[in-house]
Tab-separated table of C-alpha atoms in Angstrom:
chain	number	residue	atom	x	y	z
A	1	MET	CA	169.161	135.335	71.034
A	2	THR	CA	172.308	133.398	71.755
A	3	PRO	CA	174.143	130.580	69.986
A	4	THR	CA	172.424	127.159	70.208
A	5	ARG	CA	169.036	128.786	70.756
A	6	VAL	CA	166.281	126.587	69.338
A	7	ALA	CA	163.217	128.476	68.155
A	8	GLY	CA	159.919	126.879	69.135
A	9	TRP	CA	158.516	126.907	65.620
A	10	THR	CA	161.418	125.193	63.859
A	11	ALA	CA	163.605	122.207	64.573
A	12	THR	CA	166.765	123.941	63.462
A	13	VAL	CA	169.217	125.801	65.651
A	14	ALA	CA	168.650	129.544	65.461
A	15	PRO	CA	171.654	131.829	64.986
A	16	PRO	CA	172.900	134.254	67.634
A	17	GLY	CA	170.987	137.374	68.505
A	18	VAL	CA	167.869	136.782	66.389
A	19	GLN	CA	164.526	138.223	67.474
A	20	ARG	CA	161.824	135.875	66.210
A	21	PRO	CA	158.038	135.784	66.579
A	22	PRO	CA	156.875	134.190	69.838
A	23	ARG	CA	156.805	130.434	69.895
A	24	THR	CA	153.564	128.619	70.645
A	25	PRO	CA	153.976	125.633	72.954
A	26	ALA	CA	151.829	122.595	72.171
A	27	GLY	CA	148.239	123.016	73.285
A	28	SER	CA	148.472	126.771	73.918
A	29	THR	CA	147.917	129.987	72.056
A	30	ILE	CA	149.733	133.297	72.053
A	31	PRO	CA	147.342	136.187	72.769
A	32	PRO	CA	147.282	138.968	70.185
A	33	SER	CA	149.769	141.759	70.787
A	34	THR	CA	148.834	145.325	71.612
A	35	ALA	CA	150.423	148.658	70.787
A	36	GLY	CA	151.131	149.270	74.436
A	37	VAL	CA	150.059	148.351	77.941
A	38	GLY	CA	147.721	149.906	80.437
A	39	PRO	CA	148.784	150.984	83.917
A	40	ASP	CA	147.435	147.768	85.457
A	41	VAL	CA	148.866	145.353	82.875
A	42	THR	CA	151.818	143.225	83.939
A	43	ILE	CA	154.216	141.893	81.321
A	44	GLU	CA	155.069	138.303	82.125
A	45	PRO	CA	157.786	136.085	80.615
A	46	LEU	CA	156.805	134.702	77.217
A	47	PRO	CA	155.371	131.187	77.167
A	48	GLY	CA	158.100	128.566	77.079
A	49	GLU	CA	160.934	130.908	78.106
A	50	VAL	CA	163.106	130.124	81.112
A	51	THR	CA	163.863	132.732	83.740
A	52	THR	CA	166.798	130.992	85.386
A	53	GLY	CA	170.458	130.375	84.719
A	54	PHE	CA	171.430	133.927	83.760
A	55	GLY	CA	175.029	134.971	84.264
A	56	PRO	CA	177.748	137.232	82.843
A	57	HIS	CA	179.891	134.329	81.564
A	58	SER	CA	183.287	135.365	80.251
A	59	GLY	CA	182.192	138.262	78.099
A	60	THR	CA	182.092	142.004	78.410
A	61	VAL	CA	179.161	144.391	78.274
A	62	MET	CA	178.934	147.886	76.863
A	63	THR	CA	179.787	150.044	79.843
A	64	ALA	CA	179.381	153.301	77.876
A	65	PRO	CA	177.508	152.410	74.673
A	66	ARG	CA	177.729	154.726	71.679
A	67	VAL	CA	175.074	154.234	69.013
A	68	PHE	CA	175.198	155.249	65.355
A	69	SER	CA	172.313	154.497	62.993
A	70	ILE	CA	172.546	153.789	59.263
A	71	TYR	CA	169.386	154.265	57.204
A	72	TRP	CA	169.543	152.235	54.038
A	73	GLY	CA	167.390	152.849	50.983
A	74	ARG	CA	164.306	154.814	49.965
A	75	THR	CA	162.273	153.532	52.909
A	76	TYR	CA	164.207	156.047	55.004
A	77	GLY	CA	165.095	158.840	52.584
A	78	SER	CA	166.073	159.881	49.074
A	79	PRO	CA	169.137	161.230	47.261
A	80	ALA	CA	167.490	164.640	47.032
A	81	THR	CA	166.390	165.046	50.638
A	82	GLY	CA	168.453	162.631	52.720
A	83	ILE	CA	166.640	161.048	55.650
A	84	ASN	CA	162.844	161.311	55.793
A	85	ALA	CA	160.358	161.613	58.659
A	86	LYS	CA	160.546	157.880	59.453
A	87	ALA	CA	164.303	158.093	59.947
A	88	THR	CA	164.039	161.355	61.855
A	89	THR	CA	161.619	159.707	64.267
A	90	LEU	CA	164.036	156.822	64.786
A	91	ASP	CA	166.834	159.339	65.415
A	92	SER	CA	164.691	160.976	68.088
A	93	PHE	CA	163.932	157.606	69.604
A	94	LEU	CA	167.582	156.537	69.739
A	95	ALA	CA	168.636	159.853	71.284
A	96	THR	CA	165.890	159.405	73.886
A	97	VAL	CA	166.319	155.741	74.764
A	98	VAL	CA	170.088	155.660	75.325
A	99	ALA	CA	169.828	158.343	78.016
A	100	SER	CA	166.613	157.085	79.616
A	101	ARG	CA	165.476	154.843	82.450
A	102	TYR	CA	165.261	152.070	79.847
A	103	VAL	CA	169.064	151.929	79.766
A	104	ASP	CA	169.420	152.970	83.417
A	105	ASN	CA	167.721	149.685	84.367
A	106	LEU	CA	170.515	147.809	82.586
A	107	ALA	CA	172.970	148.999	85.251
A	108	GLN	CA	172.456	145.678	87.058
A	109	TYR	CA	174.248	144.071	84.094
A	110	GLY	CA	177.100	146.593	84.174
A	111	VAL	CA	175.781	148.773	81.340
A	112	GLY	CA	176.296	152.514	81.743
A	113	ALA	CA	174.588	155.541	80.220
A	114	GLY	CA	174.608	155.626	76.437
A	115	THR	CA	175.176	158.261	73.755
A	116	PHE	CA	173.570	158.605	70.337
A	117	ILE	CA	176.325	159.936	68.109
A	118	GLY	CA	174.295	160.449	64.918
A	119	SER	CA	173.116	158.830	61.705
A	120	THR	CA	173.658	158.673	57.972
A	121	TRP	CA	171.684	157.601	54.901
A	122	VAL	CA	172.860	155.184	52.204
A	123	ASP	CA	170.952	154.642	48.976
A	124	HIS	CA	169.602	151.354	47.646
A	125	SER	CA	167.638	150.931	44.426
A	126	PRO	CA	163.973	150.340	45.346
A	127	GLY	CA	163.584	148.029	42.332
A	128	GLN	CA	166.463	145.773	43.355
A	129	ALA	CA	165.184	143.017	45.623
A	130	GLN	CA	168.062	141.387	47.475
A	131	THR	CA	168.626	138.891	50.270
A	132	PHE	CA	171.512	139.234	52.700
A	133	THR	CA	172.891	136.902	55.340
A	134	MET	CA	174.381	138.102	58.607
A	135	ASP	CA	177.922	137.706	57.318
A	136	GLN	CA	177.056	139.622	54.152
A	137	ILE	CA	175.662	142.505	56.228
A	138	ALA	CA	178.964	142.583	58.133
A	139	THR	CA	180.816	142.827	54.819
A	140	ILE	CA	178.560	145.665	53.640
A	141	LEU	CA	179.003	147.508	56.943
A	142	THR	CA	182.775	147.138	56.678
A	143	ALA	CA	182.680	148.687	53.192
A	144	TRP	CA	180.648	151.625	54.513
A	145	LEU	CA	183.129	152.157	57.326
A	146	ASP	CA	186.066	151.984	54.904
A	147	ALA	CA	184.331	154.579	52.718
A	148	GLY	CA	184.169	157.029	55.624
A	149	LEU	CA	180.379	157.080	55.914
A	150	THR	CA	180.478	157.167	59.710
A	151	PRO	CA	182.172	159.600	62.113
A	152	GLU	CA	183.812	156.738	64.006
A	153	ILE	CA	185.301	153.376	63.103
A	154	PRO	CA	185.964	150.597	65.597
A	155	SER	CA	189.346	150.597	67.276
A	156	PRO	CA	191.108	147.223	67.440
A	157	HIS	CA	189.813	146.712	70.980
A	158	GLU	CA	186.416	148.426	70.593
A	159	GLN	CA	183.742	147.324	73.075
A	160	ASN	CA	181.209	150.164	73.185
A	161	LEU	CA	180.365	151.186	69.609
A	162	LEU	CA	177.124	149.799	68.137
A	163	PHE	CA	175.916	150.371	64.584
A	164	VAL	CA	172.154	150.008	64.076
A	165	ILE	CA	171.245	149.291	60.454
A	166	PHE	CA	167.743	149.850	59.104
A	167	PRO	CA	167.494	148.075	55.712
A	168	PRO	CA	164.868	148.982	53.088
A	169	GLN	CA	161.698	147.063	52.338
A	170	GLU	CA	163.170	145.386	49.267
A	171	VAL	CA	165.976	143.784	51.295
A	172	THR	CA	165.245	140.409	52.898
A	173	LEU	CA	167.172	139.391	56.005
A	174	VAL	CA	168.191	135.775	56.549
A	175	ASP	CA	170.598	134.050	58.890
A	176	ASN	CA	173.776	132.406	57.648
A	177	ASN	CA	171.773	129.231	56.971
A	178	GLY	CA	169.355	131.093	54.702
A	179	GLN	CA	166.443	131.127	57.157
A	180	GLY	CA	164.352	134.275	57.616
A	181	GLY	CA	161.199	135.103	59.511
A	182	PHE	CA	162.625	137.485	62.107
A	183	CYS	CA	162.288	141.218	62.745
A	184	GLY	CA	165.808	141.949	63.974
A	185	TYR	CA	169.098	140.630	65.246
A	186	HIS	CA	172.405	141.751	66.704
A	187	MET	CA	175.790	140.306	65.797
A	188	ARG	CA	179.520	140.751	66.151
A	189	ALA	CA	182.357	140.590	63.626
A	190	HIS	CA	185.931	141.763	63.127
A	191	TYR	CA	186.887	145.082	61.587
A	192	HIS	CA	190.472	144.788	60.295
A	193	HIS	CA	191.374	142.971	63.492
A	194	ASP	CA	192.056	139.292	64.178
A	195	GLY	CA	191.625	139.247	67.959
A	196	ASP	CA	188.390	139.594	69.891
A	197	PRO	CA	185.346	140.882	67.970
A	198	ASN	CA	185.398	144.667	67.663
A	199	LEU	CA	182.547	145.299	65.207
A	200	PHE	CA	179.089	145.218	66.781
A	201	TYR	CA	175.902	145.805	64.841
A	202	ALA	CA	172.150	145.354	65.040
A	203	VAL	CA	169.811	145.072	62.072
A	204	VAL	CA	166.098	145.923	62.356
A	205	ASP	CA	163.529	145.102	59.684
A	206	PRO	CA	161.247	148.013	58.612
A	207	THR	CA	158.321	146.240	60.306
A	208	GLY	CA	160.141	146.156	63.652
A	209	GLY	CA	159.957	149.820	64.633
A	210	THR	CA	161.128	151.187	67.955
A	211	SER	CA	160.051	148.094	69.892
A	212	ALA	CA	162.293	145.716	67.935
A	213	THR	CA	165.063	148.329	67.997
A	214	SER	CA	164.942	148.618	71.789
A	215	HIS	CA	164.980	144.812	72.137
A	216	GLU	CA	168.182	144.638	70.097
A	217	LEU	CA	169.752	147.536	71.995
A	218	ALA	CA	169.127	145.847	75.357
A	219	GLU	CA	170.658	142.586	74.157
A	220	ALA	CA	173.544	144.161	72.248
A	221	PHE	CA	174.486	146.274	75.278
A	222	THR	CA	174.427	143.271	77.656
A	223	ASP	CA	175.758	140.592	75.280
A	224	PRO	CA	177.627	142.353	72.446
A	225	ALA	CA	180.043	139.524	71.587
A	226	LEU	CA	177.491	136.767	72.376
A	227	ASN	CA	179.505	135.611	75.389
A	228	ALA	CA	178.106	137.699	78.267
A	229	TRP	CA	174.542	137.853	79.631
A	230	PHE	CA	172.357	134.913	78.586
A	231	SER	CA	170.873	131.911	80.330
A	232	ASP	CA	172.554	128.515	80.595
A	233	ASP	CA	169.138	126.857	80.896
A	234	ASP	CA	166.951	125.470	78.124
A	235	ASP	CA	167.704	127.177	74.787
A	236	HIS	CA	169.889	129.939	76.256
A	237	PRO	CA	167.766	133.093	75.830
A	238	GLU	CA	169.206	136.576	76.155
A	239	ILE	CA	167.504	139.090	78.438
A	240	GLY	CA	165.187	140.456	75.737
A	241	ASP	CA	164.042	137.015	74.604
A	242	VAL	CA	162.449	136.213	77.963
A	243	CYS	CA	159.948	139.062	77.893
A	244	SER	CA	159.537	140.242	74.284
A	245	SER	CA	159.587	139.100	70.688
A	246	CYS	CA	158.392	140.380	67.313
A	247	GLY	CA	154.944	141.911	67.831
A	248	SER	CA	154.669	141.288	71.569
A	249	GLN	CA	153.277	143.751	74.097
A	250	THR	CA	155.251	146.931	74.530
A	251	LEU	CA	155.951	149.543	77.165
A	252	ILE	CA	155.837	153.278	76.505
A	253	LEU	CA	158.868	155.543	76.844
A	254	ASN	CA	158.207	159.234	76.139
A	255	GLY	CA	155.604	158.241	73.553
A	256	PHE	CA	157.749	155.517	71.926
A	257	SER	CA	157.003	151.791	72.102
A	258	VAL	CA	159.795	149.806	73.743
A	259	ALA	CA	160.221	146.107	74.448
A	260	SER	CA	160.395	144.614	77.914
A	261	TYR	CA	163.440	142.645	79.053
A	262	TRP	CA	164.429	140.452	81.992
A	263	LEU	CA	165.593	142.128	85.211
A	264	VAL	CA	167.824	139.459	86.694
A	265	ASN	CA	168.195	141.158	90.097
A	266	ALA	CA	164.430	141.577	90.477
A	267	GLY	CA	163.487	138.219	88.914
A	268	ARG	CA	160.832	139.715	86.621
A	269	CYS	CA	160.224	141.488	83.338
A	270	LEU	CA	160.674	145.240	82.985
A	271	GLN	CA	157.357	146.988	83.701
A	272	GLN	CA	155.898	150.369	82.847
A	273	SER	CA	156.499	151.563	86.404
A	274	ASP	CA	160.240	150.974	85.920
A	275	LEU	CA	160.211	153.516	83.107
A	276	ASP	CA	157.888	155.998	84.783
A	277	GLY	CA	159.991	156.205	87.894
A	278	PRO	CA	158.813	156.330	91.520
A	279	PRO	CA	155.309	157.664	92.133
A	280	ALA	CA	154.753	161.313	92.956
A	281	THR	CA	152.869	162.374	96.069
A	282	VAL	CA	150.115	164.978	95.714
A	283	PRO	CA	150.865	167.888	98.087
A	284	ALA	CA	148.325	169.604	100.338
A	285	LEU	CA	147.094	172.564	98.292
A	286	VAL	CA	143.773	173.749	99.774
A	287	GLY	CA	144.195	177.178	101.344
A	288	LEU	CA	147.426	178.007	99.503
A	289	PRO	CA	147.752	181.096	97.311
A	290	VAL	CA	147.526	179.949	93.699
A	291	ALA	CA	151.123	180.886	92.884
A	292	GLN	CA	152.377	178.827	95.824
A	293	ALA	CA	150.144	175.898	94.823
A	294	ARG	CA	151.517	175.975	91.282
A	295	SER	CA	155.055	175.825	92.607
A	296	ALA	CA	154.201	172.931	94.925
A	297	ILE	CA	152.645	170.918	92.079
A	298	PHE	CA	155.685	171.516	89.877
A	299	ALA	CA	158.085	170.583	92.675
A	300	ALA	CA	156.217	167.297	93.189
A	301	GLY	CA	156.783	166.357	89.541
A	302	LEU	CA	153.127	166.708	88.620
A	303	THR	CA	151.129	168.862	86.230
A	304	ARG	CA	148.065	170.948	86.952
A	305	ILE	CA	144.587	171.603	85.668
A	306	GLU	CA	143.309	174.910	87.003
A	307	LYS	CA	139.670	175.876	87.352
A	308	GLY	CA	138.083	179.051	88.655
A	309	VAL	CA	134.952	179.438	90.726
A	310	PHE	CA	133.308	182.662	91.834
A	311	ASP	CA	133.979	183.372	95.499
A	312	LYS	CA	130.829	185.286	96.354
A	313	LYS	CA	132.120	186.437	99.722
A	314	CYS	CA	135.625	187.144	98.365
A	315	GLU	CA	137.113	185.297	101.325
A	316	HIS	CA	139.439	183.064	99.277
A	317	LEU	CA	140.392	185.084	96.218
A	318	ASN	CA	143.346	183.568	94.328
A	319	GLU	CA	143.461	180.727	96.832
A	320	VAL	CA	142.938	177.011	96.244
A	321	ILE	CA	139.449	176.100	97.429
A	322	GLU	CA	139.427	172.460	96.306
A	323	GLN	CA	141.883	169.940	94.940
A	324	SER	CA	141.621	166.546	93.250
A	325	PRO	CA	143.053	164.043	94.029
A	326	ALA	CA	143.416	164.558	97.756
A	327	ALA	CA	146.720	165.349	99.421
A	328	GLY	CA	148.893	162.270	99.919
A	329	THR	CA	147.616	160.442	96.834
A	330	GLN	CA	150.326	158.598	94.864
A	331	LEU	CA	150.331	159.343	91.114
A	332	PRO	CA	152.632	158.560	88.186
A	333	PRO	CA	155.146	161.357	87.528
A	334	GLY	CA	153.637	164.022	85.298
A	335	ALA	CA	150.040	163.140	86.174
A	336	PRO	CA	147.617	166.065	86.479
A	337	VAL	CA	146.256	167.552	89.694
A	338	THR	CA	143.117	169.680	89.459
A	339	ILE	CA	142.884	172.782	91.623
A	340	THR	CA	139.870	175.067	91.996
A	341	VAL	CA	140.783	178.702	92.630
A	342	GLY	CA	138.590	181.450	94.048
A	343	ASP	CA	137.773	184.240	91.554
A	344	LYS	CA	136.188	187.640	92.111
A	345	PRO	CA	132.435	187.470	91.314
A	346	PRO	CA	131.095	189.445	88.301
A	347	GLY	CA	129.395	192.024	90.462
A	348	GLY	CA	132.433	192.576	92.587
A	349	CYS	CA	133.002	191.807	96.208
A	350	PRO	CA	130.315	192.596	98.805
A	351	PRO	CA	130.957	195.540	101.101
A	352	PRO	CA	132.688	194.677	104.327
A	353	GLN	CA	130.323	193.897	107.197
């Protein structure tokens, strides 16, 4: 979220880049969230969010984002083993999302393909409960960079390097006014440089998961210094704020939950079909030799389920006798097509007539 954004559940001005729970306008309710969406579910803008007034303003976007993750504390690893399975999963997610259609759809904002450059683990005592403001996180990140814990440090004019910090459960996140209650945020600061901001970072609470992480990536890529893509209308949402918040419905990207965001050129929220790509057309398969049918299914971007049926007359051995769905049907990429192939009967083929 952007500067001057007013959260619906509090009268105070929310800080930049914060991802809060959805607000509930007077007289309405927010439906319970789900882990994902079905093929026929449409993600609409969140109640109370504007969908107008978006523009690039005077800022820059990340044209070639490079992402480095920092796992902090025993929630994500240990001194003996380094990162654990939770962190490894997040590594896999980050490597997947930056080179996926999720980021490709940000091209309308000027964002290019991303790169995941790696991760590191930093210890934190599990018995030491602490609360950190946004500015304090920037100070901690600066100390980590000065200590050489990352393969890259921001150049004086850095615009494309984003650090994603995953704090442990015992760390409480608050804004610079001491208010909490959010699952993630992205911010900018200065790393040994007095000009434009050159230190960009996102922080995701352990409860946020890949959905909250993707929300912050989309906003950090399109509004890294909090002066690029946001709306001039109402409370100035960023592109993620229009369509997703903590715990809202998610899309699925290669098995990972991701948050929807606003597509300004299309005038709607990102949908599952935008991630799946264009539909695949089922080819005509009946009568083809099975090897040729397999190749045709693969070339169409589909998968196959193969069944055999005894061909008593041995007229269609190793040929496709039936297919489902029919030729010309539109399916999501990777969907299965069932083919029935003629097999030699147990007693052998009948003698020729």
